PDB file of C-alpha atoms in Angstrom:
ATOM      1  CA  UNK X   1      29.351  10.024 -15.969  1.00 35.00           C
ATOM      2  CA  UNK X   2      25.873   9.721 -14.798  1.00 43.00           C
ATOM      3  CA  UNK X   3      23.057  11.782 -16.458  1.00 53.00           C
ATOM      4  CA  UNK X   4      21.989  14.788 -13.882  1.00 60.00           C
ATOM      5  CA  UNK X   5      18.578  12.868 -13.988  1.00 77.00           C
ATOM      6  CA  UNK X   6      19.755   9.966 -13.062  1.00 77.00           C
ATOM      7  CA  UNK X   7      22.270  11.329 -10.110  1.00 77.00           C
ATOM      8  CA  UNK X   8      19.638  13.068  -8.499  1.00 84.00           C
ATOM      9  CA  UNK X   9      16.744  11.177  -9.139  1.00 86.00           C
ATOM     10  CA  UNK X  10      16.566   9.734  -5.312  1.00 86.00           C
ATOM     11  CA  UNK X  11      17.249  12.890  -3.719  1.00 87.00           C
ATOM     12  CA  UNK X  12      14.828  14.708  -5.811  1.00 88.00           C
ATOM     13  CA  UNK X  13      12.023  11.558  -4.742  1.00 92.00           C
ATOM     14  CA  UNK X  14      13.008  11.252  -1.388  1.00 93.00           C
ATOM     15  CA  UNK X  15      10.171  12.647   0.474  1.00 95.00           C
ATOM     16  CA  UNK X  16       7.564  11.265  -1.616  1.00 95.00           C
ATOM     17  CA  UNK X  17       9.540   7.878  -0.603  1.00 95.00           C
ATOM     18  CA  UNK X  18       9.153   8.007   2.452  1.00 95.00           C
ATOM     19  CA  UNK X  19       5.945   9.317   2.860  1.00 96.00           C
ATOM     20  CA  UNK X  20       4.026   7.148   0.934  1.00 97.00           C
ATOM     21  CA  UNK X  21       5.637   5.602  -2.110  1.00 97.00           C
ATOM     22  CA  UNK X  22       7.500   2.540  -0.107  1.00 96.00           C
ATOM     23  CA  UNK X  23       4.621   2.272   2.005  1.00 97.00           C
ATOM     24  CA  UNK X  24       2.473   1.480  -1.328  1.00 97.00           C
ATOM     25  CA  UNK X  25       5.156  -0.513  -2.807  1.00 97.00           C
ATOM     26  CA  UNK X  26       5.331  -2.950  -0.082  1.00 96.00           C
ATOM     27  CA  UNK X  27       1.500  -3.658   0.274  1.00 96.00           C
ATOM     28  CA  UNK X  28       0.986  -4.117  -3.625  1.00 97.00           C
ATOM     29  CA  UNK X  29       4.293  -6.369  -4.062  1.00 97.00           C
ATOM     30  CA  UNK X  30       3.760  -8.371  -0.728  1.00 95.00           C
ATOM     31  CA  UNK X  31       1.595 -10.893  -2.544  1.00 94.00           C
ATOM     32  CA  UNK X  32       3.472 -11.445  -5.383  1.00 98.00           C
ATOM     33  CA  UNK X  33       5.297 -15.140  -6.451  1.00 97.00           C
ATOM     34  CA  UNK X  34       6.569 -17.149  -9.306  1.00 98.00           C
ATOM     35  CA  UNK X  35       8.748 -15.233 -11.822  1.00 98.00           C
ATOM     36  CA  UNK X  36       7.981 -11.498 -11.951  1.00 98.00           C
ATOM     37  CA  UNK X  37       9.222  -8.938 -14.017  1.00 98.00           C
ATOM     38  CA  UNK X  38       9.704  -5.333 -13.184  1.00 98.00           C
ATOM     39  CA  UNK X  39       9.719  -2.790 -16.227  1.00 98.00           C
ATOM     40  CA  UNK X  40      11.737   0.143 -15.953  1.00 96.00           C
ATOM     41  CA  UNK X  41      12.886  -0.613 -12.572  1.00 96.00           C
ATOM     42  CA  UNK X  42      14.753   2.856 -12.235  1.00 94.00           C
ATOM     43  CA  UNK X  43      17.490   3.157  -9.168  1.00 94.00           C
ATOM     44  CA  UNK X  44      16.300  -0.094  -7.687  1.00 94.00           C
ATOM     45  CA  UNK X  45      13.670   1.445  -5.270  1.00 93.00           C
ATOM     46  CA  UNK X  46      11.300  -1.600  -5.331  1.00 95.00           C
ATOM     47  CA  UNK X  47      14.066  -4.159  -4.680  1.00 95.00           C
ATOM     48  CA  UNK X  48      13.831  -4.180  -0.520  1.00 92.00           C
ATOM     49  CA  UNK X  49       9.313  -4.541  -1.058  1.00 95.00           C
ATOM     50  CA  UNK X  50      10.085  -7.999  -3.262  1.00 97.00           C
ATOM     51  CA  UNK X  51       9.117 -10.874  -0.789  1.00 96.00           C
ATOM     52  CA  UNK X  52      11.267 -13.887  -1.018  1.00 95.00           C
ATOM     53  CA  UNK X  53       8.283 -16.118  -2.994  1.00 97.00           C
ATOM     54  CA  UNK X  54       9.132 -13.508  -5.763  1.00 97.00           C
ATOM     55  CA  UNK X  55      11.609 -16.025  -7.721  1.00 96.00           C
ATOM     56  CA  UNK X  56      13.675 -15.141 -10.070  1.00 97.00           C
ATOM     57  CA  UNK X  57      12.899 -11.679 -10.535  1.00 98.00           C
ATOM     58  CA  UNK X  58      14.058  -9.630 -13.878  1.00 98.00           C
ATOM     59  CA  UNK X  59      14.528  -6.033 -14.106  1.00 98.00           C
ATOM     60  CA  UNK X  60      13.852  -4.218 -16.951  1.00 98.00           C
ATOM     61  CA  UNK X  61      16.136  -1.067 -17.315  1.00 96.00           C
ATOM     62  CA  UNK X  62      16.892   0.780 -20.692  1.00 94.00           C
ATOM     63  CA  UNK X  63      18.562   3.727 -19.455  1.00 92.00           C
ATOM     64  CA  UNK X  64      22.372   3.116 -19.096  1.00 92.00           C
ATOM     65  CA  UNK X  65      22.754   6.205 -16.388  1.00 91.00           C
ATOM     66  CA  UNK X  66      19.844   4.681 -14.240  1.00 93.00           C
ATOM     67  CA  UNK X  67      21.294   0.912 -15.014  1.00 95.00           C
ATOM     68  CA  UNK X  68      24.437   1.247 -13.857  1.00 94.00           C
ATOM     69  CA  UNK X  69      22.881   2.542 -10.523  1.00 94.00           C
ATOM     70  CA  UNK X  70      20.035  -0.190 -10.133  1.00 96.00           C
ATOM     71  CA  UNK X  71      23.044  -2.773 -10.743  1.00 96.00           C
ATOM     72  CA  UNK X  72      24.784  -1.303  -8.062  1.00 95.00           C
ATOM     73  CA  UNK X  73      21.696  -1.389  -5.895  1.00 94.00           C
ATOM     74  CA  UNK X  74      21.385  -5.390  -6.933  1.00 96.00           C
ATOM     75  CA  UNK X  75      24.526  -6.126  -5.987  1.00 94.00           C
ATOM     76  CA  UNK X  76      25.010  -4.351  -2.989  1.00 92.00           C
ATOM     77  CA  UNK X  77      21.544  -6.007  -1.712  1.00 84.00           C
ATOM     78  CA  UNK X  78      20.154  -9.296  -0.838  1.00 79.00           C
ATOM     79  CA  UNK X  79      17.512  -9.661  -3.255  1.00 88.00           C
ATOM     80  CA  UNK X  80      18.597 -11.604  -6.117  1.00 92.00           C
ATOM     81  CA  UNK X  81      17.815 -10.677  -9.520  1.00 96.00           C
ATOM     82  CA  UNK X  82      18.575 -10.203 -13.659  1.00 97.00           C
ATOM     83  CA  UNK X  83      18.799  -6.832 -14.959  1.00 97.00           C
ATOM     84  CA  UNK X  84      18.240  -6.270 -18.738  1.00 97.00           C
ATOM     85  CA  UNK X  85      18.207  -3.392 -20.833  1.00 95.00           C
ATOM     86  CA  UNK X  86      15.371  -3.978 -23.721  1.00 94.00           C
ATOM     87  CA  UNK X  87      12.694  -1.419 -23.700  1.00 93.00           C
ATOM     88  CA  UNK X  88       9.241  -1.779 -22.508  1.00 95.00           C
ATOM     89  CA  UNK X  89       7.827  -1.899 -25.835  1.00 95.00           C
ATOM     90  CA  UNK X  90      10.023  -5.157 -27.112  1.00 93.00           C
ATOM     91  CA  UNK X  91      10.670  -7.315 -24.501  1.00 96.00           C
ATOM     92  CA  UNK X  92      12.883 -10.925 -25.076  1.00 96.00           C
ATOM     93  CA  UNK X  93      10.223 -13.239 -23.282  1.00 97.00           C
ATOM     94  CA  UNK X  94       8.107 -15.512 -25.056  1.00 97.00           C
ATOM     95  CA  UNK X  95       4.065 -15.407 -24.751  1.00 97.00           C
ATOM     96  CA  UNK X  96       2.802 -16.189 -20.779  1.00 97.00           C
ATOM     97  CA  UNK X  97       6.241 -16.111 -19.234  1.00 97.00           C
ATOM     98  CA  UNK X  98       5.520 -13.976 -15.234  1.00 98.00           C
ATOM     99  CA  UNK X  99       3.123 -14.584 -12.894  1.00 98.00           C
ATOM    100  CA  UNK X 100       2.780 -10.895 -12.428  1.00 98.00           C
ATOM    101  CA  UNK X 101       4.458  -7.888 -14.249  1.00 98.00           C
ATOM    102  CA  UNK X 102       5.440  -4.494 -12.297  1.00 98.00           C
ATOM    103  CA  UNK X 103       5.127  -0.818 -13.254  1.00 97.00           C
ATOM    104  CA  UNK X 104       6.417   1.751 -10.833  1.00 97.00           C
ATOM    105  CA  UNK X 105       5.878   5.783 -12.246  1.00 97.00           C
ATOM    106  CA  UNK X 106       6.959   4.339 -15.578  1.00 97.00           C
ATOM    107  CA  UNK X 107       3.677   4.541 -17.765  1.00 97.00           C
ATOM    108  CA  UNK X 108       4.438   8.345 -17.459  1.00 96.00           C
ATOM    109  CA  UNK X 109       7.388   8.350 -19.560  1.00 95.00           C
ATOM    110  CA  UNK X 110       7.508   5.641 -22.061  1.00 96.00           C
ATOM    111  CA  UNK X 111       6.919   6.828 -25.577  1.00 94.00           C
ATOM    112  CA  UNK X 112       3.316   5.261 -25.874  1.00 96.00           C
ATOM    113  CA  UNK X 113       1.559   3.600 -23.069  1.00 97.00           C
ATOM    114  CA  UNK X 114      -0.598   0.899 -25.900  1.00 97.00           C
ATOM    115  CA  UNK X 115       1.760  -0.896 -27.081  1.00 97.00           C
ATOM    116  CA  UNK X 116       4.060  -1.204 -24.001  1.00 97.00           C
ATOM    117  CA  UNK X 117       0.808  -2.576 -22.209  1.00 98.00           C
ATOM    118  CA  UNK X 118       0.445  -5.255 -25.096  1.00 96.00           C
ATOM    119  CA  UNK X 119       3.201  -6.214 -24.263  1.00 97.00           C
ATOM    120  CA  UNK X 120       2.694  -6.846 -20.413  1.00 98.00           C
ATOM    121  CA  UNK X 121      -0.178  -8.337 -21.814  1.00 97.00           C
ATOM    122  CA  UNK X 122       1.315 -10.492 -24.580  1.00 97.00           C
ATOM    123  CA  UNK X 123       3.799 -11.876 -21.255  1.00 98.00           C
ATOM    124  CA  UNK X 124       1.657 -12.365 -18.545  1.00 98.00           C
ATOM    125  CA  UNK X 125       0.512 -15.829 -17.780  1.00 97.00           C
ATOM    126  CA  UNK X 126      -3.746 -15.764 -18.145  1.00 95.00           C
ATOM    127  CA  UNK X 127      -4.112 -15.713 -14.240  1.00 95.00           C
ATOM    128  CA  UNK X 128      -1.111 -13.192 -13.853  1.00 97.00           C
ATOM    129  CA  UNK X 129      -1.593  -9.877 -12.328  1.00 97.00           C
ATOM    130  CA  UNK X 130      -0.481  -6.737 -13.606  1.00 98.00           C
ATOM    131  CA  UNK X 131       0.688  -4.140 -10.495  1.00 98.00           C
ATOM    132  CA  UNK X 132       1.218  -0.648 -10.948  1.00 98.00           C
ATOM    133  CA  UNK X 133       1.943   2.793  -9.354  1.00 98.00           C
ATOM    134  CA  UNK X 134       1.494   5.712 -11.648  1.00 98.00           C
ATOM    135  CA  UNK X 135       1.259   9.519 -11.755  1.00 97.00           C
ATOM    136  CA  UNK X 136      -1.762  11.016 -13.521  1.00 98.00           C
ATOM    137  CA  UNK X 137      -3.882  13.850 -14.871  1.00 97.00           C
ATOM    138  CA  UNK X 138      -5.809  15.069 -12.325  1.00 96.00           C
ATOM    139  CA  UNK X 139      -9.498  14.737 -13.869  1.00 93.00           C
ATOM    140  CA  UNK X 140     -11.179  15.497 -10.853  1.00 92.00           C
ATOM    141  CA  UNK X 141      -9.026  19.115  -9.906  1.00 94.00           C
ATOM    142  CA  UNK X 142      -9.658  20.884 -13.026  1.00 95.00           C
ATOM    143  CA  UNK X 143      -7.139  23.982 -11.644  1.00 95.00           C
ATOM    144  CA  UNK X 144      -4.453  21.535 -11.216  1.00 96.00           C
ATOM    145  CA  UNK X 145      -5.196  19.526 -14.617  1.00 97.00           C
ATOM    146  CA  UNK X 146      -4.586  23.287 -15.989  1.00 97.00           C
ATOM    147  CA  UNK X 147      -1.422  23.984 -14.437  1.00 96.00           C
ATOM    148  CA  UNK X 148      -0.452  20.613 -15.522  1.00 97.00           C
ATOM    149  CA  UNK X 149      -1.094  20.707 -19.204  1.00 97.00           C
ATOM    150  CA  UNK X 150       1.044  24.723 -18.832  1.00 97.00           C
ATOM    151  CA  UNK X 151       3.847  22.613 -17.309  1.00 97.00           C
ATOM    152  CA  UNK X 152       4.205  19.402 -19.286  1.00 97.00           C
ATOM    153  CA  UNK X 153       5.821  21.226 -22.685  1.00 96.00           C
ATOM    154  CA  UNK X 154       8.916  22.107 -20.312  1.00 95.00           C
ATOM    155  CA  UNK X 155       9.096  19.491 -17.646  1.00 94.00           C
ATOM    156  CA  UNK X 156       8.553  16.265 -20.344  1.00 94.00           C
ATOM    157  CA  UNK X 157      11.965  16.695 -21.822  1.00 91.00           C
ATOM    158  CA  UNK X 158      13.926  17.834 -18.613  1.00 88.00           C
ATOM    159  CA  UNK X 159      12.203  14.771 -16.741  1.00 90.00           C
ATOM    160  CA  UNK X 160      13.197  11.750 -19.276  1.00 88.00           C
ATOM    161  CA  UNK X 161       9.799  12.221 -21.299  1.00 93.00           C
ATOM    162  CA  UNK X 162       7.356  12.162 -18.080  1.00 95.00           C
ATOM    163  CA  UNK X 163       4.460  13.366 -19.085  1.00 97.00           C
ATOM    164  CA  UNK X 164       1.663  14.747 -16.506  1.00 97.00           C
ATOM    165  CA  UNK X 165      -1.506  14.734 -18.411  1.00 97.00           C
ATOM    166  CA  UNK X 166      -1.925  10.714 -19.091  1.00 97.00           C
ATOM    167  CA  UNK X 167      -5.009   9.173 -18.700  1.00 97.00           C
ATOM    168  CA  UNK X 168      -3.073   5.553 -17.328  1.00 98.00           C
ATOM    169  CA  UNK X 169      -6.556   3.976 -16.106  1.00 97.00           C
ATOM    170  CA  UNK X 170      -8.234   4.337 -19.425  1.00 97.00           C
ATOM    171  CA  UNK X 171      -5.116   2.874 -20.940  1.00 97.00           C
ATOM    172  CA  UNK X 172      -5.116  -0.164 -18.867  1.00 98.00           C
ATOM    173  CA  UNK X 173      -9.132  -0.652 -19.091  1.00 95.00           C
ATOM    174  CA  UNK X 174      -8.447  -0.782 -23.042  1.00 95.00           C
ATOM    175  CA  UNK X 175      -5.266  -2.528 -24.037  1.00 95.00           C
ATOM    176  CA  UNK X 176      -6.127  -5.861 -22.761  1.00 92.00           C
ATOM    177  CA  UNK X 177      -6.725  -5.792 -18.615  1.00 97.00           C
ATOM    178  CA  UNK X 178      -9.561  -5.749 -16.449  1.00 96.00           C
ATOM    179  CA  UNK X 179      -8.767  -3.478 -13.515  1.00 97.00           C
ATOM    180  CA  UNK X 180      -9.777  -5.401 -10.358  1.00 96.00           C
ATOM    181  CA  UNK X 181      -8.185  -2.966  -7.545  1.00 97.00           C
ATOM    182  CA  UNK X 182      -7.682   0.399  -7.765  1.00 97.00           C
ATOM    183  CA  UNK X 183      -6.999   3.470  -4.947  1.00 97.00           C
ATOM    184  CA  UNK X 184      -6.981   6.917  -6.090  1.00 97.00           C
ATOM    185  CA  UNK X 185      -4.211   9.162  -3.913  1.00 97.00           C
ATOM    186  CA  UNK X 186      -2.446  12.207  -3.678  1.00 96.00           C
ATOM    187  CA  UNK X 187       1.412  11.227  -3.491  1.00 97.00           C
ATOM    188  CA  UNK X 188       2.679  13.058  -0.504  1.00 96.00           C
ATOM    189  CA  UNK X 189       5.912  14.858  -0.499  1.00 95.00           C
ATOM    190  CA  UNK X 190       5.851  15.288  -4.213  1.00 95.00           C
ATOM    191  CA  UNK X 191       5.509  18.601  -6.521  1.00 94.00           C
ATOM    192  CA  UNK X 192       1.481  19.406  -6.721  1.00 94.00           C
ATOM    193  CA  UNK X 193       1.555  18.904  -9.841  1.00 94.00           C
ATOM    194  CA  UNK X 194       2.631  15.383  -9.627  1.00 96.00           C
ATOM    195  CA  UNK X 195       0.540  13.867  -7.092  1.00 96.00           C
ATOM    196  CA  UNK X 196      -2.431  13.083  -8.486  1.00 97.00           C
ATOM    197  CA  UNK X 197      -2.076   8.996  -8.772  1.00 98.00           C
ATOM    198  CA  UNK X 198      -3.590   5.531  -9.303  1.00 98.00           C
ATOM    199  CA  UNK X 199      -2.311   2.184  -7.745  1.00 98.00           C
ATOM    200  CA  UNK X 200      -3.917  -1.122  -7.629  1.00 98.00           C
ATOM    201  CA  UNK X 201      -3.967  -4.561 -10.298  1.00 98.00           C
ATOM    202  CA  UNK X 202      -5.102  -6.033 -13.148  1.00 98.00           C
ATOM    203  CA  UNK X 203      -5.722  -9.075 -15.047  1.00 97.00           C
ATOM    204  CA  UNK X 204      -5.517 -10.107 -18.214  1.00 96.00           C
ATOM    205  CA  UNK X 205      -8.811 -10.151 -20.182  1.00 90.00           C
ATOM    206  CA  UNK X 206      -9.524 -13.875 -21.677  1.00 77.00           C
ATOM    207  CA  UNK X 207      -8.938 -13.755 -25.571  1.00 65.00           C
TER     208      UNK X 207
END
């Protein structure tokens, strides 16, 4: 059976979906080519923004509950592409392997966001992009950073370890990218205390 998180994990993001969330998925992955990989692609909610230049395209899924569903989703679809299960932080690629890597409200919940972004950077060719979507602290709504640091202790482990307080930018800025676009929004149609996020792309700093 599939975890309750899992089941309802659609339903429960459906109107930040379609408010804003596909809208931003589209414009950021519309550009993309080559051999991309998503990591922790979830349900398969990116699949349908993947233009057809994107070839192949791997999936990166280690939840079984949430695999089983983004398989579905892959087969069911047009867009062709491998699903694997490694986690973020040990992925089977050798050094420079995508043109771009893809992060979609997963820097949230992995266990630690460093080494899971040397890793992006360890596989990303040197003029790859890295594009992301992620939920953060809100630094600049100091009420809302409060009620968010109250709720995290109870909502991390009933959400699959999503945390609310992260400071993603910083993270990206220091683990090996340069952050060349970047758009600060509020994601419509989701709790308060989860809209505060960041979206944009980075590159890989020369070694």
């Amino acid at each position: 059976m599939l975890k309750p998180i899992a089941k309802s994990y659609d339903r429960f993001m459906r109107g930040a979906e379609e408010a804003c969330l596909t809208g931003w998925r589209t414009e950021l992955l519309s550009t993309l080519s080559g051999a991309v990989l998503e990591i922790g692609a979830g349900t398969g909610r990116s699949l349908s923004s993947y233009p057809e230049a994107v070839d192949p395209l791997t999936l990166t899924e280690p939840d079984a509950h949430m695999r089983a569903i983004l398989m579905g989703a892959v087969a069911a679809g047009s867009r062709t592409a491998e699903v694997i299960d490694p986690p973020a932080e040990s992925l089977p690629f050798p050094d420079a392997h995508f043109d771009a890597v893809v992060c979609s409200l997963v820097l949230c919940s992995v266990r630690q966001q460093e080494p899971v972004l040397r890793e992006i950077r360890r596989v990303l060719r040197p003029n790859g992009q890295f594009v992301f979507i992620e939920h953060v602290a809100a630094r600049d709504r100091p009420k809302r950073l409060r009620w968010q640091r109250w709720i995290e202790p109870v909502w991390r482990p009933l959400m699959g370890n999503c945390h609310l307080t992260r400071n993603t930018e910083a993270a990206i800025d220091t683990n090996g990218f340069t952050i060349a676009e970047i758009e600060r929004a509020s994601m419509r149609g989701a709790l308060p205390f989860v809209r505060p996020t960041i979206r944009g792309r980075a590159v890989p700093m020369a070694v």
